[in-house]
PDB file of C-alpha atoms in Angstrom:
ATOM      1  CA  LEU A   1     -26.287 -12.907   2.087  1.00 77.00           C
ATOM      2  CA  GLY A   2     -28.846 -15.077   0.310  1.00 81.00           C
ATOM      3  CA  ILE A   3     -26.389 -17.421  -1.400  1.00 83.00           C
ATOM      4  CA  ASP A   4     -27.142 -20.879  -2.721  1.00 85.00           C
ATOM      5  CA  PRO A   5     -24.689 -22.971  -0.640  1.00 82.00           C
ATOM      6  CA  ALA A   6     -24.870 -25.800  -3.162  1.00 85.00           C
ATOM      7  CA  ASN A   7     -23.539 -23.628  -6.013  1.00 89.00           C
ATOM      8  CA  ALA A   8     -20.542 -25.413  -7.562  1.00 91.00           C
ATOM      9  CA  GLY A   9     -18.525 -22.278  -8.322  1.00 89.00           C
ATOM     10  CA  LEU A  10     -18.946 -20.921  -4.812  1.00 88.00           C
ATOM     11  CA  ALA A  11     -18.037 -24.304  -3.335  1.00 90.00           C
ATOM     12  CA  ALA A  12     -14.825 -24.305  -5.374  1.00 90.00           C
ATOM     13  CA  LEU A  13     -13.962 -20.796  -4.184  1.00 88.00           C
ATOM     14  CA  MET A  14     -14.631 -21.726  -0.550  1.00 89.00           C
ATOM     15  CA  SER A  15     -12.467 -24.827  -0.889  1.00 90.00           C
ATOM     16  CA  LYS A  16      -9.644 -22.687  -2.217  1.00 89.00           C
ATOM     17  CA  SER A  17     -10.141 -20.235   0.654  1.00 89.00           C
ATOM     18  CA  ARG A  18     -10.091 -23.022   3.272  1.00 92.00           C
ATOM     19  CA  ASP A  19      -6.847 -24.360   1.811  1.00 93.00           C
ATOM     20  CA  ALA A  20      -5.308 -20.886   1.955  1.00 92.00           C
ATOM     21  CA  ARG A  21      -6.331 -20.458   5.610  1.00 94.00           C
ATOM     22  CA  LEU A  22      -4.926 -23.860   6.506  1.00 96.00           C
ATOM     23  CA  ASP A  23      -1.650 -22.998   4.806  1.00 96.00           C
ATOM     24  CA  ARG A  24      -1.487 -19.728   6.751  1.00 96.00           C
ATOM     25  CA  ALA A  25      -2.240 -21.579   9.988  1.00 97.00           C
ATOM     26  CA  ARG A  26       0.635 -24.019   9.384  1.00 98.00           C
ATOM     27  CA  LYS A  27       3.040 -21.164   8.689  1.00 97.00           C
ATOM     28  CA  THR A  28       1.802 -19.262  11.744  1.00 98.00           C
ATOM     29  CA  VAL A  29       2.355 -22.295  14.005  1.00 98.00           C
ATOM     30  CA  GLU A  30       5.905 -22.569  12.657  1.00 98.00           C
ATOM     31  CA  ALA A  31       6.496 -18.860  13.300  1.00 98.00           C
ATOM     32  CA  LEU A  32       5.133 -19.139  16.844  1.00 98.00           C
ATOM     33  CA  ASN A  33       7.395 -22.114  17.496  1.00 98.00           C
ATOM     34  CA  ARG A  34      10.403 -20.050  16.418  1.00 98.00           C
ATOM     35  CA  LEU A  35       9.339 -17.523  19.058  1.00 98.00           C
ATOM     36  CA  SER A  36       9.381 -20.344  21.648  1.00 97.00           C
ATOM     37  CA  LEU A  37       5.583 -20.516  21.828  1.00 98.00           C
ATOM     38  CA  LYS A  38       5.205 -24.254  21.503  1.00 97.00           C
ATOM     39  CA  ILE A  39       1.866 -25.129  19.973  1.00 97.00           C
ATOM     40  CA  THR A  40       0.925 -27.649  17.302  1.00 97.00           C
ATOM     41  CA  LEU A  41      -1.697 -27.569  14.599  1.00 97.00           C
ATOM     42  CA  LYS A  42      -3.301 -30.641  16.157  1.00 97.00           C
ATOM     43  CA  GLU A  43      -3.758 -28.739  19.441  1.00 97.00           C
ATOM     44  CA  VAL A  44      -5.497 -25.953  17.523  1.00 97.00           C
ATOM     45  CA  LEU A  45      -7.777 -28.455  15.796  1.00 97.00           C
ATOM     46  CA  VAL A  46      -8.640 -30.434  18.923  1.00 97.00           C
ATOM     47  CA  LEU A  47      -9.480 -27.266  20.861  1.00 96.00           C
ATOM     48  CA  LYS A  48     -11.780 -26.027  18.088  1.00 96.00           C
ATOM     49  CA  VAL A  49     -13.487 -29.380  17.488  1.00 96.00           C
ATOM     50  CA  ASN A  50     -14.117 -29.907  21.209  1.00 96.00           C
ATOM     51  CA  ALA A  51     -15.635 -26.415  21.507  1.00 93.00           C
ATOM     52  CA  LEU A  52     -17.960 -27.184  18.591  1.00 92.00           C
ATOM     53  CA  ARG A  53     -18.844 -30.557  20.082  1.00 93.00           C
ATOM     54  CA  LYS A  54     -19.600 -29.007  23.456  1.00 91.00           C
ATOM     55  CA  THR A  55     -21.989 -26.565  21.795  1.00 86.00           C
ATOM     56  CA  ASP A  56     -23.732 -29.504  20.107  1.00 88.00           C
ATOM     57  CA  GLY A  57     -23.950 -31.484  23.348  1.00 92.00           C
ATOM     58  CA  LYS A  58     -21.380 -34.064  22.232  1.00 94.00           C
ATOM     59  CA  GLY A  59     -18.422 -35.548  24.054  1.00 95.00           C
ATOM     60  CA  PRO A  60     -14.780 -34.683  23.295  1.00 96.00           C
ATOM     61  CA  VAL A  61     -13.105 -35.892  20.137  1.00 96.00           C
ATOM     62  CA  ASP A  62     -10.990 -39.046  20.113  1.00 95.00           C
ATOM     63  CA  PRO A  63      -7.444 -37.881  21.018  1.00 89.00           C
ATOM     64  CA  ASN A  64      -6.095 -40.307  18.410  1.00 93.00           C
ATOM     65  CA  ALA A  65      -8.122 -38.758  15.585  1.00 95.00           C
ATOM     66  CA  SER A  66      -6.089 -37.990  12.500  1.00 95.00           C
ATOM     67  CA  GLU A  67      -5.495 -34.471  11.210  1.00 94.00           C
ATOM     68  CA  GLU A  68      -7.745 -35.253   8.243  1.00 94.00           C
ATOM     69  CA  GLN A  69     -10.585 -36.296  10.572  1.00 96.00           C
ATOM     70  CA  LEU A  70     -10.140 -33.204  12.730  1.00 96.00           C
ATOM     71  CA  LEU A  71     -10.094 -30.879   9.720  1.00 95.00           C
ATOM     72  CA  ALA A  72     -13.309 -32.402   8.391  1.00 94.00           C
ATOM     73  CA  GLU A  73     -15.044 -31.546  11.659  1.00 95.00           C
ATOM     74  CA  ALA A  74     -13.328 -28.232  12.430  1.00 94.00           C
ATOM     75  CA  GLY A  75     -14.055 -26.342   9.221  1.00 91.00           C
ATOM     76  CA  PRO A  76     -11.838 -23.396   8.215  1.00 93.00           C
ATOM     77  CA  ILE A  77      -8.914 -22.680  10.573  1.00 96.00           C
ATOM     78  CA  THR A  78      -8.756 -18.991  11.385  1.00 94.00           C
ATOM     79  CA  ARG A  79      -6.597 -16.667  13.440  1.00 94.00           C
ATOM     80  CA  PRO A  80      -9.122 -16.645  16.320  1.00 93.00           C
ATOM     81  CA  ASP A  81      -8.616 -20.423  16.563  1.00 95.00           C
ATOM     82  CA  LEU A  82      -4.871 -19.877  16.946  1.00 97.00           C
ATOM     83  CA  ALA A  83      -5.487 -17.102  19.462  1.00 96.00           C
ATOM     84  CA  LEU A  84      -7.649 -19.369  21.628  1.00 96.00           C
ATOM     85  CA  THR A  85      -4.911 -21.990  21.618  1.00 97.00           C
ATOM     86  CA  LEU A  86      -2.374 -19.423  22.822  1.00 98.00           C
ATOM     87  CA  VAL A  87      -4.786 -18.481  25.631  1.00 97.00           C
ATOM     88  CA  ALA A  88      -5.379 -22.132  26.564  1.00 97.00           C
ATOM     89  CA  LYS A  89      -1.644 -22.766  26.815  1.00 97.00           C
ATOM     90  CA  GLY A  90      -1.069 -19.693  28.966  1.00 97.00           C
ATOM     91  CA  TYR A  91       1.070 -17.730  26.532  1.00 98.00           C
ATOM     92  CA  VAL A  92      -1.337 -14.760  26.531  1.00 97.00           C
ATOM     93  CA  ARG A  93      -4.104 -13.571  28.825  1.00 96.00           C
ATOM     94  CA  ASN A  94      -6.771 -13.185  26.150  1.00 95.00           C
ATOM     95  CA  THR A  95      -7.347 -13.231  22.396  1.00 93.00           C
ATOM     96  CA  ARG A  96      -6.832  -9.460  22.113  1.00 92.00           C
ATOM     97  CA  GLU A  97      -3.305  -9.847  23.473  1.00 96.00           C
ATOM     98  CA  ALA A  98      -2.713 -12.753  21.084  1.00 96.00           C
ATOM     99  CA  PHE A  99      -3.569 -10.539  18.116  1.00 93.00           C
ATOM    100  CA  ASP A 100      -1.704  -7.493  19.399  1.00 92.00           C
ATOM    101  CA  LYS A 101       1.514  -9.416  20.056  1.00 96.00           C
ATOM    102  CA  TYR A 102       1.562 -12.261  17.573  1.00 97.00           C
ATOM    103  CA  LEU A 103      -1.318 -12.776  15.132  1.00 96.00           C
ATOM    104  CA  GLY A 104      -2.435  -9.343  13.945  1.00 89.00           C
ATOM    105  CA  ASP A 105      -1.118  -7.951  10.676  1.00 83.00           C
ATOM    106  CA  SER A 106       1.803  -6.353  12.531  1.00 85.00           C
ATOM    107  CA  GLY A 107       2.301  -9.219  14.993  1.00 93.00           C
ATOM    108  CA  GLU A 108       5.542 -11.113  15.421  1.00 97.00           C
ATOM    109  CA  ALA A 109       4.104 -14.281  13.867  1.00 97.00           C
ATOM    110  CA  ALA A 110       1.891 -12.631  11.231  1.00 94.00           C
ATOM    111  CA  GLN A 111       1.546 -14.443   7.909  1.00 94.00           C
ATOM    112  CA  GLU A 112      -0.075 -13.296   4.669  1.00 88.00           C
ATOM    113  CA  LEU A 113      -3.280 -14.979   3.529  1.00 87.00           C
ATOM    114  CA  ASP A 114      -3.001 -16.040  -0.098  1.00 83.00           C
ATOM    115  CA  GLY A 115      -6.719 -16.093  -0.791  1.00 78.00           C
ATOM    116  CA  PRO A 116      -8.786 -15.369  -3.912  1.00 80.00           C
ATOM    117  CA  GLY A 117      -8.989 -11.795  -5.187  1.00 83.00           C
ATOM    118  CA  PHE A 118     -12.026  -9.722  -4.329  1.00 85.00           C
ATOM    119  CA  ALA A 119     -13.335  -9.539  -7.898  1.00 86.00           C
ATOM    120  CA  ALA A 120     -13.370 -13.343  -8.052  1.00 87.00           C
ATOM    121  CA  ALA A 121     -15.056 -13.580  -4.658  1.00 89.00           C
ATOM    122  CA  ILE A 122     -17.763 -11.066  -5.582  1.00 92.00           C
ATOM    123  CA  ALA A 123     -18.396 -12.740  -8.924  1.00 91.00           C
ATOM    124  CA  SER A 124     -18.768 -16.150  -7.256  1.00 91.00           C
ATOM    125  CA  ILE A 125     -21.223 -14.775  -4.681  1.00 91.00           C
ATOM    126  CA  HIS A 126     -23.306 -13.212  -7.450  1.00 91.00           C
ATOM    127  CA  ALA A 127     -23.219 -16.390  -9.501  1.00 90.00           C
ATOM    128  CA  ALA A 128     -24.601 -18.199  -6.453  1.00 90.00           C
ATOM    129  CA  GLY A 129     -27.487 -15.713  -6.269  1.00 89.00           C
ATOM    130  CA  GLY A 130     -26.069 -13.877  -3.277  1.00 90.00           C
ATOM    131  CA  ILE A 131     -25.357 -10.357  -2.088  1.00 92.00           C
ATOM    132  CA  ALA A 132     -21.673  -9.494  -1.539  1.00 93.00           C
ATOM    133  CA  VAL A 133     -20.966  -7.497   1.633  1.00 93.00           C
ATOM    134  CA  LEU A 134     -17.620  -6.265   2.982  1.00 92.00           C
ATOM    135  CA  ALA A 135     -17.364  -7.416   6.601  1.00 87.00           C
ATOM    136  CA  HIS A 136     -15.852  -5.285   9.408  1.00 84.00           C
ATOM    137  CA  PRO A 137     -14.029  -2.729   7.199  1.00 87.00           C
ATOM    138  CA  HIS A 138     -12.661  -1.006  10.306  1.00 82.00           C
ATOM    139  CA  THR A 139     -10.191  -3.872  10.709  1.00 78.00           C
ATOM    140  CA  ILE A 140      -8.565  -2.564   7.527  1.00 83.00           C
ATOM    141  CA  TYR A 141      -8.575   1.203   7.983  1.00 80.00           C
ATOM    142  CA  LYS A 142      -8.002   1.195  11.752  1.00 76.00           C
ATOM    143  CA  PHE A 143      -5.609  -1.693  12.312  1.00 69.00           C
ATOM    144  CA  LYS A 144      -3.931  -2.751   9.065  1.00 77.00           C
ATOM    145  CA  GLU A 145      -0.659  -1.016   8.206  1.00 75.00           C
ATOM    146  CA  LYS A 146      -0.409   0.874   4.918  1.00 79.00           C
ATOM    147  CA  PRO A 147       0.150   0.286   2.118  1.00 82.00           C
ATOM    148  CA  TYR A 148      -2.475  -2.425   1.689  1.00 81.00           C
ATOM    149  CA  THR A 149      -2.126  -5.179  -0.908  1.00 80.00           C
ATOM    150  CA  TYR A 150      -5.229  -6.838  -2.314  1.00 79.00           C
ATOM    151  CA  SER A 151      -5.704  -8.806  -5.519  1.00 75.00           C
ATOM    152  CA  GLY A 152      -2.119  -8.055  -6.509  1.00 77.00           C
ATOM    153  CA  LYS A 153      -2.619  -4.296  -6.271  1.00 83.00           C
ATOM    154  CA  THR A 154      -1.069  -1.889  -3.759  1.00 87.00           C
ATOM    155  CA  TYR A 155      -3.337   0.677  -2.096  1.00 89.00           C
ATOM    156  CA  ARG A 156      -2.242   3.783  -0.195  1.00 89.00           C
ATOM    157  CA  ASP A 157      -5.610   4.349   1.487  1.00 89.00           C
ATOM    158  CA  PHE A 158      -8.826   2.511   2.333  1.00 90.00           C
ATOM    159  CA  ASN A 159     -10.991   4.861   0.262  1.00 91.00           C
ATOM    160  CA  THR A 160      -9.426   3.505  -2.929  1.00 92.00           C
ATOM    161  CA  VAL A 161      -9.872  -0.090  -1.732  1.00 91.00           C
ATOM    162  CA  LEU A 162     -13.573   0.528  -1.143  1.00 93.00           C
ATOM    163  CA  SER A 163     -13.967   2.311  -4.489  1.00 93.00           C
ATOM    164  CA  ASP A 164     -12.443  -0.651  -6.349  1.00 93.00           C
ATOM    165  CA  LEU A 165     -14.649  -3.090  -4.436  1.00 94.00           C
ATOM    166  CA  LEU A 166     -17.725  -1.103  -5.428  1.00 95.00           C
ATOM    167  CA  GLU A 167     -16.621  -1.054  -9.071  1.00 93.00           C
ATOM    168  CA  ALA A 168     -16.144  -4.834  -8.855  1.00 92.00           C
ATOM    169  CA  GLY A 169     -19.798  -5.226  -7.861  1.00 94.00           C
ATOM    170  CA  LEU A 170     -19.796  -5.030  -4.056  1.00 94.00           C
ATOM    171  CA  ASP A 171     -23.402  -4.823  -2.847  1.00 94.00           C
ATOM    172  CA  GLY A 172     -22.956  -3.685   0.746  1.00 93.00           C
ATOM    173  CA  VAL A 173     -20.671  -2.655   3.590  1.00 92.00           C
ATOM    174  CA  GLU A 174     -21.045  -3.752   7.198  1.00 89.00           C
ATOM    175  CA  GLN A 175     -21.590  -0.590   9.234  1.00 87.00           C
ATOM    176  CA  TYR A 176     -23.943  -1.278  12.152  1.00 82.00           C
ATOM    177  CA  LYS A 177     -22.260  -2.991  15.099  1.00 74.00           C
ATOM    178  CA  GLN A 178     -22.686  -3.092  18.854  1.00 67.00           C
ATOM    179  CA  GLY A 179     -22.339   0.452  20.151  1.00 63.00           C
ATOM    180  CA  HIS A 180     -21.886   2.401  16.914  1.00 66.00           C
ATOM    181  CA  GLY A 181     -23.325   3.159  13.500  1.00 72.00           C
ATOM    182  CA  PRO A 182     -21.886   4.024  10.096  1.00 80.00           C
ATOM    183  CA  ALA A 183     -18.564   5.824   9.631  1.00 85.00           C
ATOM    184  CA  ASP A 184     -19.179   9.172   7.941  1.00 89.00           C
ATOM    185  CA  PHE A 185     -16.491   8.736   5.293  1.00 90.00           C
ATOM    186  CA  ILE A 186     -17.809   5.308   4.260  1.00 90.00           C
ATOM    187  CA  VAL A 187     -21.337   6.662   3.960  1.00 90.00           C
ATOM    188  CA  ARG A 188     -20.012   9.475   1.749  1.00 92.00           C
ATOM    189  CA  ILE A 189     -18.142   7.080  -0.582  1.00 93.00           C
ATOM    190  CA  VAL A 190     -21.128   4.745  -0.791  1.00 92.00           C
ATOM    191  CA  ARG A 191     -23.629   7.519  -1.448  1.00 92.00           C
ATOM    192  CA  GLU A 192     -21.422   9.106  -4.121  1.00 93.00           C
ATOM    193  CA  PHE A 193     -21.043   5.755  -5.853  1.00 94.00           C
ATOM    194  CA  SER A 194     -24.789   5.084  -5.674  1.00 92.00           C
ATOM    195  CA  ALA A 195     -25.583   8.504  -7.145  1.00 93.00           C
ATOM    196  CA  ARG A 196     -23.112   7.956  -9.972  1.00 93.00           C
ATOM    197  CA  SER A 197     -24.025   4.343 -10.784  1.00 93.00           C
ATOM    198  CA  GLY A 198     -27.724   4.295  -9.948  1.00 92.00           C
ATOM    199  CA  ARG A 199     -27.166   1.228  -7.763  1.00 91.00           C
ATOM    200  CA  ARG A 200     -27.962   1.374  -4.068  1.00 91.00           C
ATOM    201  CA  VAL A 201     -25.216   0.005  -1.840  1.00 93.00           C
ATOM    202  CA  LEU A 202     -26.451  -1.536   1.389  1.00 92.00           C
ATOM    203  CA  LEU A 203     -25.224  -0.588   4.861  1.00 90.00           C
ATOM    204  CA  THR A 204     -25.648  -3.801   6.811  1.00 87.00           C
ATOM    205  CA  PRO A 205     -25.463  -4.916  10.444  1.00 82.00           C
ATOM    206  CA  GLY A 206     -22.751  -7.211  11.724  1.00 75.00           C
ATOM    207  CA  SER A 207     -22.483  -8.875  15.130  1.00 61.00           C
ATOM    208  CA  ASP A 208     -18.905 -10.196  14.758  1.00 62.00           C
ATOM    209  CA  TYR A 209     -20.406 -13.430  16.056  1.00 60.00           C
ATOM    210  CA  HIS A 210     -17.946 -16.353  16.086  1.00 59.00           C
ATOM    211  CA  GLY A 211     -20.121 -19.054  17.602  1.00 59.00           C
ATOM    212  CA  SER A 212     -18.476 -21.209  20.268  1.00 55.00           C
ATOM    213  CA  SER A 213     -15.045 -19.570  19.918  1.00 53.00           C
ATOM    214  CA  GLY A 214     -15.818 -16.850  22.467  1.00 55.00           C
ATOM    215  CA  VAL A 215     -14.452 -14.206  20.092  1.00 55.00           C
ATOM    216  CA  GLY A 216     -16.702 -11.272  19.203  1.00 58.00           C
ATOM    217  CA  GLN A 217     -20.247 -10.628  20.385  1.00 59.00           C
ATOM    218  CA  PRO A 218     -22.089 -13.400  22.299  1.00 56.00           C
ATOM    219  CA  HIS A 219     -25.227 -13.181  20.125  1.00 55.00           C
ATOM    220  CA  PHE A 220     -25.617 -12.930  16.366  1.00 51.00           C
ATOM    221  CA  ASP A 221     -29.088 -11.374  16.264  1.00 55.00           C
ATOM    222  CA  ALA A 222     -28.833  -8.332  18.527  1.00 58.00           C
ATOM    223  CA  ILE A 223     -27.920  -5.548  16.077  1.00 66.00           C
ATOM    224  CA  GLY A 224     -30.538  -3.027  14.993  1.00 71.00           C
ATOM    225  CA  VAL A 225     -30.537  -0.936  11.802  1.00 77.00           C
ATOM    226  CA  PRO A 226     -32.718   1.961  10.603  1.00 81.00           C
ATOM    227  CA  SER A 227     -35.944   0.824   8.974  1.00 83.00           C
ATOM    228  CA  ASP A 228     -34.999   2.177   5.529  1.00 86.00           C
ATOM    229  CA  GLU A 229     -31.783   0.132   5.538  1.00 85.00           C
ATOM    230  CA  ALA A 230     -33.651  -2.957   6.743  1.00 82.00           C
ATOM    231  CA  ASP A 231     -36.181  -2.485   3.929  1.00 86.00           C
ATOM    232  CA  ALA A 232     -33.374  -2.139   1.370  1.00 86.00           C
ATOM    233  CA  ILE A 233     -31.719  -5.345   2.600  1.00 83.00           C
ATOM    234  CA  ARG A 234     -35.020  -7.241   2.429  1.00 83.00           C
ATOM    235  CA  ALA A 235     -35.689  -5.909  -1.069  1.00 85.00           C
ATOM    236  CA  ALA A 236     -32.233  -6.988  -2.255  1.00 85.00           C
ATOM    237  CA  LEU A 237     -32.730 -10.475  -0.827  1.00 81.00           C
ATOM    238  CA  GLN A 238     -36.110 -10.749  -2.561  1.00 78.00           C
ATOM    239  CA  LYS A 239     -34.473  -9.892  -5.876  1.00 77.00           C
ATOM    240  CA  THR A 240     -31.982 -12.733  -5.475  1.00 68.00           C
ATOM    241  CA  SER A 241     -34.653 -15.288  -4.573  1.00 56.00           C
ATOM    242  CA  GLY A 242     -37.339 -14.592  -7.159  1.00 46.00           C
ATOM    243  CA  GLY A 243     -37.900 -13.629 -10.763  1.00 41.00           C
ATOM    244  CA  GLY A 244     -36.369 -14.954 -13.957  1.00 40.00           C
ATOM    245  CA  GLY A 245     -32.858 -15.171 -15.312  1.00 41.00           C
ATOM    246  CA  SER A 246     -29.674 -16.227 -13.613  1.00 43.00           C
ATOM    247  CA  PRO A 247     -29.179 -15.680  -9.863  1.00 46.00           C
ATOM    248  CA  ARG A 248     -26.585 -13.037 -10.631  1.00 45.00           C
ATOM    249  CA  ALA A 249     -28.922 -11.265 -13.030  1.00 48.00           C
ATOM    250  CA  ARG A 250     -31.683 -11.294 -10.435  1.00 47.00           C
ATOM    251  CA  ALA A 251     -29.307  -9.782  -7.901  1.00 46.00           C
ATOM    252  CA  LEU A 252     -27.895  -6.975 -10.036  1.00 49.00           C
ATOM    253  CA  GLY A 253     -29.783  -6.626 -13.290  1.00 52.00           C
ATOM    254  CA  GLU A 254     -28.253  -7.300 -16.697  1.00 54.00           C
ATOM    255  CA  GLY A 255     -27.376  -3.634 -17.271  1.00 56.00           C
ATOM    256  CA  GLU A 256     -25.323  -3.478 -14.085  1.00 53.00           C
ATOM    257  CA  ILE A 257     -23.597  -6.759 -14.922  1.00 47.00           C
ATOM    258  CA  SER A 258     -22.550  -5.369 -18.319  1.00 53.00           C
ATOM    259  CA  ARG A 259     -21.217  -2.186 -16.684  1.00 52.00           C
ATOM    260  CA  ILE A 260     -19.180  -4.103 -14.098  1.00 44.00           C
ATOM    261  CA  GLU A 261     -17.720  -6.519 -16.622  1.00 43.00           C
ATOM    262  CA  ALA A 262     -16.781  -3.675 -18.954  1.00 46.00           C
ATOM    263  CA  LYS A 263     -15.102  -1.906 -16.031  1.00 41.00           C
ATOM    264  CA  ILE A 264     -12.984  -4.687 -14.558  1.00 33.00           C
ATOM    265  CA  GLY A 265     -12.748  -7.230 -17.392  1.00 36.00           C
ATOM    266  CA  ASP A 266     -12.912 -10.959 -16.934  1.00 35.00           C
ATOM    267  CA  LEU A 267     -14.692 -11.881 -13.669  1.00 31.00           C
ATOM    268  CA  ARG A 268     -14.323 -15.642 -13.846  1.00 33.00           C
ATOM    269  CA  PRO A 269     -13.714 -17.102 -10.358  1.00 32.00           C
ATOM    270  CA  PHE A 270     -10.295 -18.509 -11.245  1.00 27.00           C
TER     271      PHE A 270
END
C-alpha cells in the first residue's frame, strides 16, 4: 500500500519476481506436457493478453506476435493464468479443479517459486515509502503442506512464519474478505506483537480481485472493515506520504527501523 511505483529498488525487486514467475510458468508447462496436458506458454500468453485487451476495448493480439511482445503486454505470468488455459483447452472444468489437481502446492505439476525472500521484499516496500501487507495468509495455513520453506528457512507452523514476518517489519495482514473477518489466532499473534513492540500491525481488507482473469471476487472495492481499522490504515498511509526523512523512516520511524535491522541484520534487497 502507498508505494512509489517509480522507486528503483522496488522496480528491481519486481523485475526479479517477474523473472521467477516466468521461470516457474515454463517449468509448469513442461510438467503439464509430461502429464499429457498439451499446452504451450504462447497459448497462456495469448489468452491473458486477449483478456486484458477485451477489458480495454481492444481487438485480439496479432497471432504472429513474438513471445517477447506478448510478455511485454501480459505482465507477470501467474498460476491463475495457467489455470485459465487448462480450462480453455478443456482439461479441467474450472480453475479450482486446475489448482486441486495440477497447480496447487500439492498438485501433480506443482513447481517451486524461486522468488526474493520476505525480508528483502519488506525492505524494498519500505524503501519505496510503502506499507508491507501479507496477502491471503489462509492460503498458507489452510492449503500449503508442512513444513513450509521461506527465505531458506524451514517452518513447522504458520505462527512462526508470521512471527518472523513481523520481526522483519511486516506492517499488516490481510484479514477481511468476502464473508468472513479476522482469524482469532492471527489477531492474537498480531496483538501480542504490537503490545511487545509498540507498533500497531494493520488488519486489512482484501478482495482477491484478479481483474479480467475471472479468478477471485468480481469487484475490488466491496470489502468493509471496522472503522478503527480503517482509521489505522488511513493514518499509516498518511505517514508514508508526508513529513520529513526517507519514505521508510516516514512509514516506520527511525527507532523501529533500528530495532528491525538489529533483529534481522542486513536488509538490503539483494
